[in-house]
Amino acid sequence: FFAIQHEVFMEHLYEKLQVIESDRHPLSNMERLKAITGPLLSWYDDHARSLPWRDQPDPYRVWVSEIMLQQTRVEAVKPYFNRFMEVFPDVKALAEADEERLLKMWEGLGYYNRAKNLQKSAKVIVESYDGRLPGSYEELLKLPGIGSYTAGAIASIAFGVPVPAVDGNVLRVISRVLASEEDILKASVKKKTEDDLRKIMPHHRVSAFNQGLIEIGAIVCVPNGPPRCHLCPLASLCLTRRFKSWDSIPVKSPKKPRRIEKRTILLLETDKHQIAIEKRPDSGLLASLYQFPNLEGSFDEAQLWRLLTSRGAEIKSIESAGTARHIFSHVEWQMNGYRIFLKGDIPAPYLSADVSQLRTKYPLPNAFGAYIKLLSGES
Ligand code: ADE
């Protein structure tokens, strides 16, 4: 009851507050942005979620968390982040990590280049900065895998440097506050937002200002479905709320549709429960990870039997392992798998692994998750 009363009260308050902006003298965009600072900071003080990297914002933790949080939800990141900090507690440990172990730690988070760039940067930081992340926005920007958003986040959250950190969350919040119909996927719109925020951000609270905007974007001004304006400290200033146009703002140009790729997955198994795997090339999609041998295109059992026999395999039997689908950013794999029971051992050039090694040793992308489960007897 009290919570509802509070919300109703807040809504009335927001309505009243709008009186300060008269119809004859609407705020300019910069005035409107300047006006968000006060309510944003008090809201953040009261509502910021307690997160492992927030509660202890040293540069290394902020860096790793920001990289993990790219394209990945907070709840999904938390367990990865905590494990990562245990295994690689500092920049030096990360720089010296075995790449395969690092990729195994990243398994399931996707976008594996993020992990490889983290390690490349860690090596640079050890060699050129004595193992400590540089505190300047410009120096951070030079490191592999660090763009304007991440450099801004690390500089402001860990070092208190007054630079903005504009990601998709922040672009959504700002374009909604201003009811801007500019395409937020355009680099020029991101640049303009960064320039504008840099001018109005309060220098004594840069971390709270940036994280407050990110937080509102994550839990109030949400991307899918109606924003939760009754909880928003910026509601009285928000032009999108005033015009009730949240379903058309932000504007995002349509992405080109994903390419669909049919793949036939070969689960080559021996009597001794060994399974064939191979390492993917060290560039391109899922670079340096392991996979089950697979073919582009759709093959049926008879075709596979002929093809593999012609390559020298001695097959006992083939049975279906079912279909699976995996969505990457630019491509979708539509997979059809087969369990292929072999007479002898796993033939070269494949590597031979048992199910427990698939789970603990080799980094295998999530795309093959359904087949790993099947081989483990879980489905
Ligand atoms: N997403 C990206 N950066 C974040 C942060 N610092 N806190 C919460 N969510 C985030």
CSV table of C-alpha atoms and ligand atoms in Angstrom, one decimal:
chain,number,residue,atom,x,y,z
A,1,PHE,CA,0.0,0.0,0.0
A,2,PHE,CA,2.7,2.5,1.0
A,3,ALA,CA,4.8,1.6,-2.1
A,4,ILE,CA,1.8,2.4,-4.3
A,5,GLN,CA,1.0,5.6,-2.4
A,6,HIS,CA,4.6,6.6,-2.9
A,7,GLU,CA,4.5,6.0,-6.6
A,8,VAL,CA,1.2,7.9,-6.9
A,9,PHE,CA,2.7,10.7,-4.9
A,10,MET,CA,5.9,10.7,-7.0
A,11,GLU,CA,3.8,10.9,-10.2
A,12,HIS,CA,1.9,13.9,-8.9
A,13,LEU,CA,5.1,15.5,-7.9
A,14,TYR,CA,6.5,15.0,-11.4
A,15,GLU,CA,3.4,16.5,-12.9
A,16,LYS,CA,3.8,19.6,-10.6
A,17,LEU,CA,7.5,19.9,-11.4
A,18,GLN,CA,6.7,20.3,-15.0
A,19,VAL,CA,5.2,23.6,-14.2
A,20,ILE,CA,8.7,25.0,-13.9
A,21,GLU,CA,9.0,24.7,-17.6
A,22,SER,CA,6.6,27.1,-19.2
A,23,ASP,CA,5.2,26.5,-22.6
A,24,ARG,CA,6.4,29.8,-23.8
A,25,HIS,CA,10.0,29.2,-22.7
A,26,PRO,CA,10.8,25.5,-23.2
A,27,LEU,CA,14.3,24.4,-22.1
A,28,SER,CA,17.0,24.1,-24.7
A,29,ASN,CA,18.6,20.7,-25.1
A,30,MET,CA,21.6,21.7,-23.1
A,31,GLU,CA,19.5,23.2,-20.3
A,32,ARG,CA,17.4,20.0,-20.2
A,33,LEU,CA,20.6,17.9,-20.0
A,34,LYS,CA,22.0,20.2,-17.3
A,35,ALA,CA,18.7,19.8,-15.4
A,36,ILE,CA,18.9,16.0,-15.2
A,37,THR,CA,22.1,16.1,-13.0
A,38,GLY,CA,20.4,16.7,-9.6
A,39,PRO,CA,17.6,14.2,-9.8
A,40,LEU,CA,19.9,11.6,-11.5
A,41,LEU,CA,22.6,11.8,-8.7
A,42,SER,CA,20.1,11.6,-5.8
A,43,TRP,CA,18.3,8.7,-7.5
A,44,TYR,CA,21.6,6.9,-8.0
A,45,ASP,CA,22.6,7.4,-4.4
A,46,ASP,CA,19.3,5.7,-3.3
A,47,HIS,CA,18.9,3.1,-6.0
A,48,ALA,CA,22.3,1.9,-7.3
A,49,ARG,CA,22.4,-1.9,-7.3
A,50,SER,CA,25.3,-3.3,-5.3
A,51,LEU,CA,27.5,-5.0,-7.8
A,52,PRO,CA,30.9,-6.7,-7.2
A,53,TRP,CA,32.8,-4.2,-9.5
A,54,ARG,CA,30.9,-1.2,-8.1
A,55,ASP,CA,31.5,-2.0,-4.5
A,56,GLN,CA,35.3,-2.2,-5.1
A,57,PRO,CA,35.9,0.0,-8.1
A,58,ASP,CA,39.7,-0.5,-8.7
A,59,PRO,CA,40.8,0.0,-12.3
A,60,TYR,CA,41.4,-3.7,-13.1
A,61,ARG,CA,38.0,-4.7,-11.8
A,62,VAL,CA,36.2,-1.9,-13.6
A,63,TRP,CA,38.0,-2.7,-16.8
A,64,VAL,CA,37.2,-6.4,-16.7
A,65,SER,CA,33.6,-5.8,-15.7
A,66,GLU,CA,33.0,-3.3,-18.5
A,67,ILE,CA,34.4,-5.6,-21.1
A,68,MET,CA,32.3,-8.5,-19.8
A,69,LEU,CA,29.2,-6.3,-19.7
A,70,GLN,CA,29.4,-5.4,-23.4
A,71,GLN,CA,26.5,-7.2,-25.0
A,72,THR,CA,25.9,-9.2,-21.8
A,73,ARG,CA,23.4,-8.8,-19.0
A,74,VAL,CA,24.6,-8.0,-15.4
A,75,GLU,CA,23.1,-11.2,-14.0
A,76,ALA,CA,24.9,-13.3,-16.6
A,77,VAL,CA,28.2,-11.5,-15.9
A,78,LYS,CA,28.3,-11.7,-12.1
A,79,PRO,CA,29.4,-15.4,-11.7
A,80,TYR,CA,31.9,-15.0,-14.6
A,81,PHE,CA,33.3,-11.9,-13.0
A,82,ASN,CA,33.8,-13.4,-9.6
A,83,ARG,CA,35.5,-16.5,-11.0
A,84,PHE,CA,37.7,-14.4,-13.3
A,85,MET,CA,38.9,-12.3,-10.3
A,86,GLU,CA,39.8,-15.5,-8.4
A,87,VAL,CA,41.8,-17.0,-11.2
A,88,PHE,CA,43.3,-13.8,-12.6
A,89,PRO,CA,43.5,-11.5,-9.7
A,90,ASP,CA,45.5,-8.8,-11.4
A,91,VAL,CA,46.8,-7.5,-14.7
A,92,LYS,CA,50.0,-9.6,-14.5
A,93,ALA,CA,48.1,-12.8,-13.9
A,94,LEU,CA,46.0,-12.0,-16.9
A,95,ALA,CA,49.0,-11.2,-19.1
A,96,GLU,CA,50.6,-14.5,-18.2
A,97,ALA,CA,47.5,-16.7,-18.5
A,98,ASP,CA,47.5,-19.6,-20.8
A,99,GLU,CA,45.2,-18.6,-23.7
A,100,GLU,CA,43.2,-21.8,-23.7
A,101,ARG,CA,42.6,-21.5,-19.9
A,102,LEU,CA,41.5,-17.9,-20.4
A,103,LEU,CA,39.1,-18.9,-23.2
A,104,LYS,CA,37.7,-21.7,-21.1
A,105,MET,CA,37.0,-19.2,-18.4
A,106,TRP,CA,35.1,-17.1,-20.9
A,107,GLU,CA,33.2,-20.0,-22.3
A,108,GLY,CA,29.5,-19.2,-22.5
A,109,LEU,CA,30.0,-15.4,-22.4
A,110,GLY,CA,30.5,-15.3,-26.2
A,111,TYR,CA,32.2,-12.6,-28.3
A,112,TYR,CA,35.5,-14.3,-27.5
A,113,ASN,CA,37.6,-11.5,-29.1
A,114,ARG,CA,36.8,-9.6,-25.9
A,115,ALA,CA,38.9,-12.1,-23.9
A,116,LYS,CA,41.7,-12.1,-26.4
A,117,ASN,CA,41.9,-8.3,-26.4
A,118,LEU,CA,41.8,-8.2,-22.6
A,119,GLN,CA,44.9,-10.3,-22.6
A,120,LYS,CA,46.6,-8.3,-25.4
A,121,SER,CA,46.0,-5.1,-23.4
A,122,ALA,CA,47.2,-6.8,-20.2
A,123,LYS,CA,50.5,-7.5,-21.9
A,124,VAL,CA,50.8,-3.9,-23.0
A,125,ILE,CA,49.9,-2.7,-19.5
A,126,VAL,CA,52.6,-4.9,-18.0
A,127,GLU,CA,55.2,-3.9,-20.5
A,128,SER,CA,54.5,-0.1,-20.9
A,129,TYR,CA,52.7,0.9,-17.7
A,130,ASP,CA,54.3,-1.2,-15.0
A,131,GLY,CA,51.2,-3.4,-14.7
A,132,ARG,CA,48.9,-0.5,-13.7
A,133,LEU,CA,46.1,0.7,-16.0
A,134,PRO,CA,46.7,4.2,-17.2
A,135,GLY,CA,44.3,6.8,-15.8
A,136,SER,CA,44.1,8.9,-18.8
A,137,TYR,CA,41.2,8.6,-21.3
A,138,GLU,CA,43.5,9.0,-24.3
A,139,GLU,CA,46.0,6.3,-23.1
A,140,LEU,CA,43.2,3.9,-22.3
A,141,LEU,CA,41.7,4.4,-25.8
A,142,LYS,CA,45.0,3.2,-27.4
A,143,LEU,CA,44.6,-0.3,-25.8
A,144,PRO,CA,43.2,-3.2,-27.8
A,145,GLY,CA,39.4,-3.7,-27.2
A,146,ILE,CA,38.9,-0.3,-25.5
A,147,GLY,CA,36.7,2.2,-27.4
A,148,SER,CA,35.3,5.5,-26.3
A,149,TYR,CA,32.7,4.0,-24.0
A,150,THR,CA,35.0,1.7,-22.1
A,151,ALA,CA,37.8,4.3,-21.9
A,152,GLY,CA,35.2,6.7,-20.5
A,153,ALA,CA,33.9,4.2,-18.0
A,154,ILE,CA,37.3,3.2,-16.7
A,155,ALA,CA,38.6,6.8,-16.5
A,156,SER,CA,35.5,8.1,-14.8
A,157,ILE,CA,34.6,5.2,-12.5
A,158,ALA,CA,38.1,4.1,-11.4
A,159,PHE,CA,40.0,7.4,-11.7
A,160,GLY,CA,37.4,10.2,-11.4
A,161,VAL,CA,38.3,11.7,-14.7
A,162,PRO,CA,35.4,13.9,-16.0
A,163,VAL,CA,34.7,12.1,-19.3
A,164,PRO,CA,31.3,10.6,-20.3
A,165,ALA,CA,30.7,6.8,-20.9
A,166,VAL,CA,28.1,6.6,-23.6
A,167,ASP,CA,26.8,3.1,-24.4
A,168,GLY,CA,23.5,1.9,-25.8
A,169,ASN,CA,21.8,2.4,-22.4
A,170,VAL,CA,22.9,6.0,-22.2
A,171,LEU,CA,22.0,6.8,-25.8
A,172,ARG,CA,18.5,5.5,-25.2
A,173,VAL,CA,18.0,7.5,-22.0
A,174,ILE,CA,19.4,10.7,-23.5
A,175,SER,CA,17.5,10.4,-26.8
A,176,ARG,CA,14.3,9.8,-24.8
A,177,VAL,CA,14.9,12.8,-22.5
A,178,LEU,CA,15.4,15.0,-25.5
A,179,ALA,CA,12.8,13.2,-27.7
A,180,SER,CA,15.5,13.1,-30.4
A,181,GLU,CA,14.6,11.3,-33.6
A,182,GLU,CA,18.2,10.9,-34.6
A,183,ASP,CA,19.4,7.3,-35.3
A,184,ILE,CA,21.4,6.3,-32.2
A,185,LEU,CA,23.4,3.7,-34.2
A,186,LYS,CA,25.1,6.5,-36.0
A,187,ALA,CA,28.7,7.3,-34.9
A,188,SER,CA,27.9,11.0,-35.2
A,189,VAL,CA,25.0,10.8,-32.8
A,190,LYS,CA,27.2,9.0,-30.2
A,191,LYS,CA,29.9,11.6,-30.6
A,192,LYS,CA,27.4,14.5,-30.2
A,193,THR,CA,26.0,12.9,-27.1
A,194,GLU,CA,29.5,12.4,-25.6
A,195,ASP,CA,30.4,16.1,-26.4
A,196,ASP,CA,27.1,17.3,-24.8
A,197,LEU,CA,27.4,15.2,-21.7
A,198,ARG,CA,31.1,16.2,-21.3
A,199,LYS,CA,29.9,19.9,-21.1
A,200,ILE,CA,27.3,19.4,-18.4
A,201,MET,CA,28.6,16.5,-16.2
A,202,PRO,CA,29.3,17.5,-12.6
A,203,HIS,CA,33.1,17.1,-12.0
A,204,HIS,CA,32.8,16.1,-8.4
A,205,ARG,CA,30.5,13.1,-9.2
A,206,VAL,CA,31.6,11.7,-12.5
A,207,SER,CA,31.3,8.0,-11.6
A,208,ALA,CA,27.8,8.4,-10.1
A,209,PHE,CA,26.7,10.5,-13.1
A,210,ASN,CA,27.9,8.0,-15.7
A,211,GLN,CA,26.8,4.9,-13.8
A,212,GLY,CA,23.5,6.6,-12.9
A,213,LEU,CA,22.7,7.0,-16.6
A,214,ILE,CA,23.7,3.5,-17.4
A,215,GLU,CA,21.6,2.2,-14.4
A,216,ILE,CA,18.5,4.1,-15.5
A,217,GLY,CA,18.9,2.6,-19.0
A,218,ALA,CA,19.3,-0.8,-17.5
A,219,ILE,CA,16.5,-0.9,-15.0
A,220,VAL,CA,14.1,2.0,-15.6
A,221,CYS,CA,14.2,3.2,-19.2
A,222,VAL,CA,14.3,-0.3,-20.5
A,223,PRO,CA,14.8,-1.3,-24.2
A,224,ASN,CA,12.1,-3.9,-24.7
A,225,GLY,CA,8.6,-2.9,-23.7
A,226,PRO,CA,7.3,0.2,-21.9
A,227,PRO,CA,9.8,2.2,-19.8
A,228,ARG,CA,9.0,2.3,-16.1
A,229,CYS,CA,8.5,6.1,-16.1
A,230,HIS,CA,6.7,6.1,-12.7
A,231,LEU,CA,10.1,5.1,-11.2
A,232,CYS,CA,12.2,7.5,-13.2
A,233,PRO,CA,13.9,10.6,-11.6
A,234,LEU,CA,14.0,12.2,-15.1
A,235,ALA,CA,10.3,11.8,-15.8
A,236,SER,CA,9.4,15.4,-15.3
A,237,LEU,CA,12.1,16.5,-17.8
A,238,CYS,CA,11.6,13.8,-20.3
A,239,LEU,CA,10.0,14.9,-23.6
A,240,THR,CA,9.4,11.3,-24.8
A,241,ARG,CA,7.3,10.8,-21.7
A,242,ARG,CA,5.5,14.0,-22.3
A,243,PHE,CA,4.7,13.1,-25.9
A,244,LYS,CA,4.0,9.4,-25.0
A,245,SER,CA,6.3,8.4,-27.8
A,246,TRP,CA,8.5,5.8,-26.1
A,247,ASP,CA,7.7,3.2,-28.7
A,248,SER,CA,9.2,5.2,-31.5
A,249,ILE,CA,12.2,6.6,-29.6
A,250,PRO,CA,15.1,5.8,-29.7
A,251,VAL,CA,15.3,5.5,-33.5
A,252,LYS,CA,17.6,2.7,-34.6
A,253,SER,CA,18.3,2.0,-38.3
A,254,PRO,CA,17.4,-1.6,-39.1
A,255,LYS,CA,20.3,-3.9,-39.1
A,256,LYS,CA,20.8,-6.1,-42.2
A,257,PRO,CA,19.3,-9.5,-41.6
A,258,ARG,CA,21.6,-12.3,-40.3
A,259,ARG,CA,23.0,-14.7,-42.9
A,260,ILE,CA,21.7,-18.3,-42.3
A,261,GLU,CA,24.2,-21.0,-42.5
A,262,LYS,CA,23.3,-24.7,-42.5
A,263,ARG,CA,25.9,-26.9,-40.8
A,264,THR,CA,26.1,-30.6,-40.4
A,265,ILE,CA,27.8,-31.5,-37.1
A,266,LEU,CA,29.8,-34.8,-36.9
A,267,LEU,CA,30.0,-36.4,-33.5
A,268,LEU,CA,32.7,-39.0,-34.3
A,269,GLU,CA,32.8,-41.5,-31.4
A,270,THR,CA,34.8,-44.6,-30.6
A,271,ASP,CA,33.9,-47.6,-28.5
A,272,LYS,CA,36.1,-46.2,-25.8
A,273,HIS,CA,33.8,-43.1,-25.6
A,274,GLN,CA,36.4,-40.8,-27.2
A,275,ILE,CA,35.1,-38.0,-29.3
A,276,ALA,CA,36.7,-36.1,-32.2
A,277,ILE,CA,37.4,-32.4,-31.9
A,278,GLU,CA,39.5,-29.9,-33.7
A,279,LYS,CA,40.8,-26.3,-33.2
A,280,ARG,CA,39.3,-23.6,-35.2
A,281,PRO,CA,41.5,-21.2,-37.2
A,282,ASP,CA,43.0,-18.3,-35.2
A,283,SER,CA,41.0,-15.6,-36.9
A,284,GLY,CA,37.4,-15.1,-37.8
A,285,LEU,CA,34.3,-16.4,-36.0
A,286,LEU,CA,35.0,-18.2,-32.7
A,287,ALA,CA,38.8,-18.0,-33.5
A,288,SER,CA,41.0,-20.4,-31.6
A,289,LEU,CA,38.2,-22.3,-29.9
A,290,TYR,CA,37.5,-26.0,-30.3
A,291,GLN,CA,34.6,-27.6,-32.1
A,292,PHE,CA,33.2,-30.8,-33.3
A,293,PRO,CA,34.2,-31.5,-37.0
A,294,ASN,CA,31.4,-30.1,-39.2
A,295,LEU,CA,30.5,-29.4,-42.7
A,296,GLU,CA,28.8,-26.5,-44.3
A,297,GLY,CA,25.5,-27.5,-45.8
A,298,SER,CA,23.0,-30.3,-45.1
A,299,PHE,CA,24.0,-33.9,-45.4
A,300,ASP,CA,21.9,-37.0,-44.8
A,301,GLU,CA,23.1,-40.2,-43.3
A,302,ALA,CA,23.8,-41.9,-46.6
A,303,GLN,CA,25.8,-38.9,-47.9
A,304,LEU,CA,27.8,-38.8,-44.7
A,305,TRP,CA,28.5,-42.5,-44.9
A,306,ARG,CA,29.8,-42.2,-48.5
A,307,LEU,CA,31.8,-39.0,-47.8
A,308,LEU,CA,33.5,-40.2,-44.6
A,309,THR,CA,34.2,-43.7,-46.0
A,310,SER,CA,35.9,-42.1,-49.1
A,311,ARG,CA,38.1,-40.2,-46.6
A,312,GLY,CA,39.2,-43.5,-45.0
A,313,ALA,CA,36.9,-43.6,-41.9
A,314,GLU,CA,35.6,-47.0,-40.8
A,315,ILE,CA,32.0,-46.5,-39.7
A,316,LYS,CA,30.0,-48.9,-37.5
A,317,SER,CA,26.7,-46.9,-37.5
A,318,ILE,CA,25.3,-43.4,-37.8
A,319,GLU,CA,22.3,-42.1,-35.9
A,320,SER,CA,20.7,-38.7,-35.7
A,321,ALA,CA,21.8,-36.3,-32.9
A,322,GLY,CA,19.0,-33.8,-33.7
A,323,THR,CA,18.9,-30.2,-34.7
A,324,ALA,CA,20.1,-27.1,-32.9
A,325,ARG,CA,20.3,-23.4,-33.7
A,326,HIS,CA,22.7,-20.7,-32.6
A,327,ILE,CA,22.5,-17.0,-33.2
A,328,PHE,CA,25.7,-15.0,-33.5
A,329,SER,CA,25.7,-11.2,-34.3
A,330,HIS,CA,26.0,-11.6,-38.0
A,331,VAL,CA,25.1,-15.2,-38.8
A,332,GLU,CA,22.8,-17.9,-37.6
A,333,TRP,CA,23.8,-21.5,-37.6
A,334,GLN,CA,21.1,-24.0,-38.3
A,335,MET,CA,22.7,-27.3,-37.3
A,336,ASN,CA,21.9,-30.9,-37.8
A,337,GLY,CA,24.0,-33.4,-35.9
A,338,TYR,CA,24.9,-37.1,-36.3
A,339,ARG,CA,26.5,-39.5,-33.9
A,340,ILE,CA,28.9,-41.5,-36.0
A,341,PHE,CA,30.3,-44.6,-34.3
A,342,LEU,CA,33.7,-45.6,-35.6
A,343,LYS,CA,35.4,-48.9,-35.6
A,344,GLY,CA,38.9,-47.9,-34.6
A,345,ASP,CA,40.4,-44.8,-32.8
A,346,ILE,CA,39.8,-41.2,-33.6
A,347,PRO,CA,41.6,-40.6,-36.9
A,348,ALA,CA,44.2,-37.8,-37.4
A,349,PRO,CA,44.1,-34.9,-37.8
A,350,TYR,CA,41.4,-34.8,-35.2
A,351,LEU,CA,42.1,-34.6,-31.5
A,352,SER,CA,40.6,-37.2,-29.2
A,353,ALA,CA,38.8,-36.2,-26.0
A,354,ASP,CA,36.4,-37.7,-23.6
A,355,VAL,CA,33.3,-35.9,-22.3
A,356,SER,CA,34.9,-34.7,-19.1
A,357,GLN,CA,37.7,-33.1,-21.1
A,358,LEU,CA,35.1,-31.4,-23.2
A,359,ARG,CA,33.7,-29.9,-20.1
A,360,THR,CA,36.9,-28.9,-18.2
A,361,LYS,CA,39.8,-28.6,-20.7
A,362,TYR,CA,38.8,-27.5,-24.1
A,363,PRO,CA,37.0,-24.2,-24.7
A,364,LEU,CA,34.0,-25.1,-26.8
A,365,PRO,CA,31.5,-22.4,-27.8
A,366,ASN,CA,28.0,-22.5,-26.5
A,367,ALA,CA,26.8,-23.1,-30.1
A,368,PHE,CA,27.6,-26.8,-29.5
A,369,GLY,CA,25.9,-26.9,-26.1
A,370,ALA,CA,23.0,-29.2,-27.2
A,371,TYR,CA,25.4,-31.8,-28.6
A,372,ILE,CA,27.7,-31.7,-25.5
A,373,LYS,CA,24.6,-32.4,-23.4
A,374,LEU,CA,23.6,-35.2,-25.6
A,375,LEU,CA,27.1,-36.8,-25.4
A,376,SER,CA,27.0,-36.4,-21.6
A,377,GLY,CA,23.7,-38.3,-21.5
A,378,GLU,CA,21.8,-35.2,-20.3
A,379,SER,CA,19.3,-35.1,-23.1
B,1,ADE,N1,26.6,-2.0,-17.9
B,1,ADE,C1,27.8,-1.5,-18.4
B,1,ADE,N2,28.5,-0.9,-17.4
B,1,ADE,C2,27.8,-1.1,-16.3
B,1,ADE,C3,28.0,-0.7,-15.0
B,1,ADE,N3,29.1,-0.1,-14.6
B,1,ADE,N4,27.1,-1.0,-14.1
B,1,ADE,C4,26.0,-1.7,-14.4
B,1,ADE,N5,25.7,-2.0,-15.7
B,1,ADE,C5,26.6,-1.8,-16.6
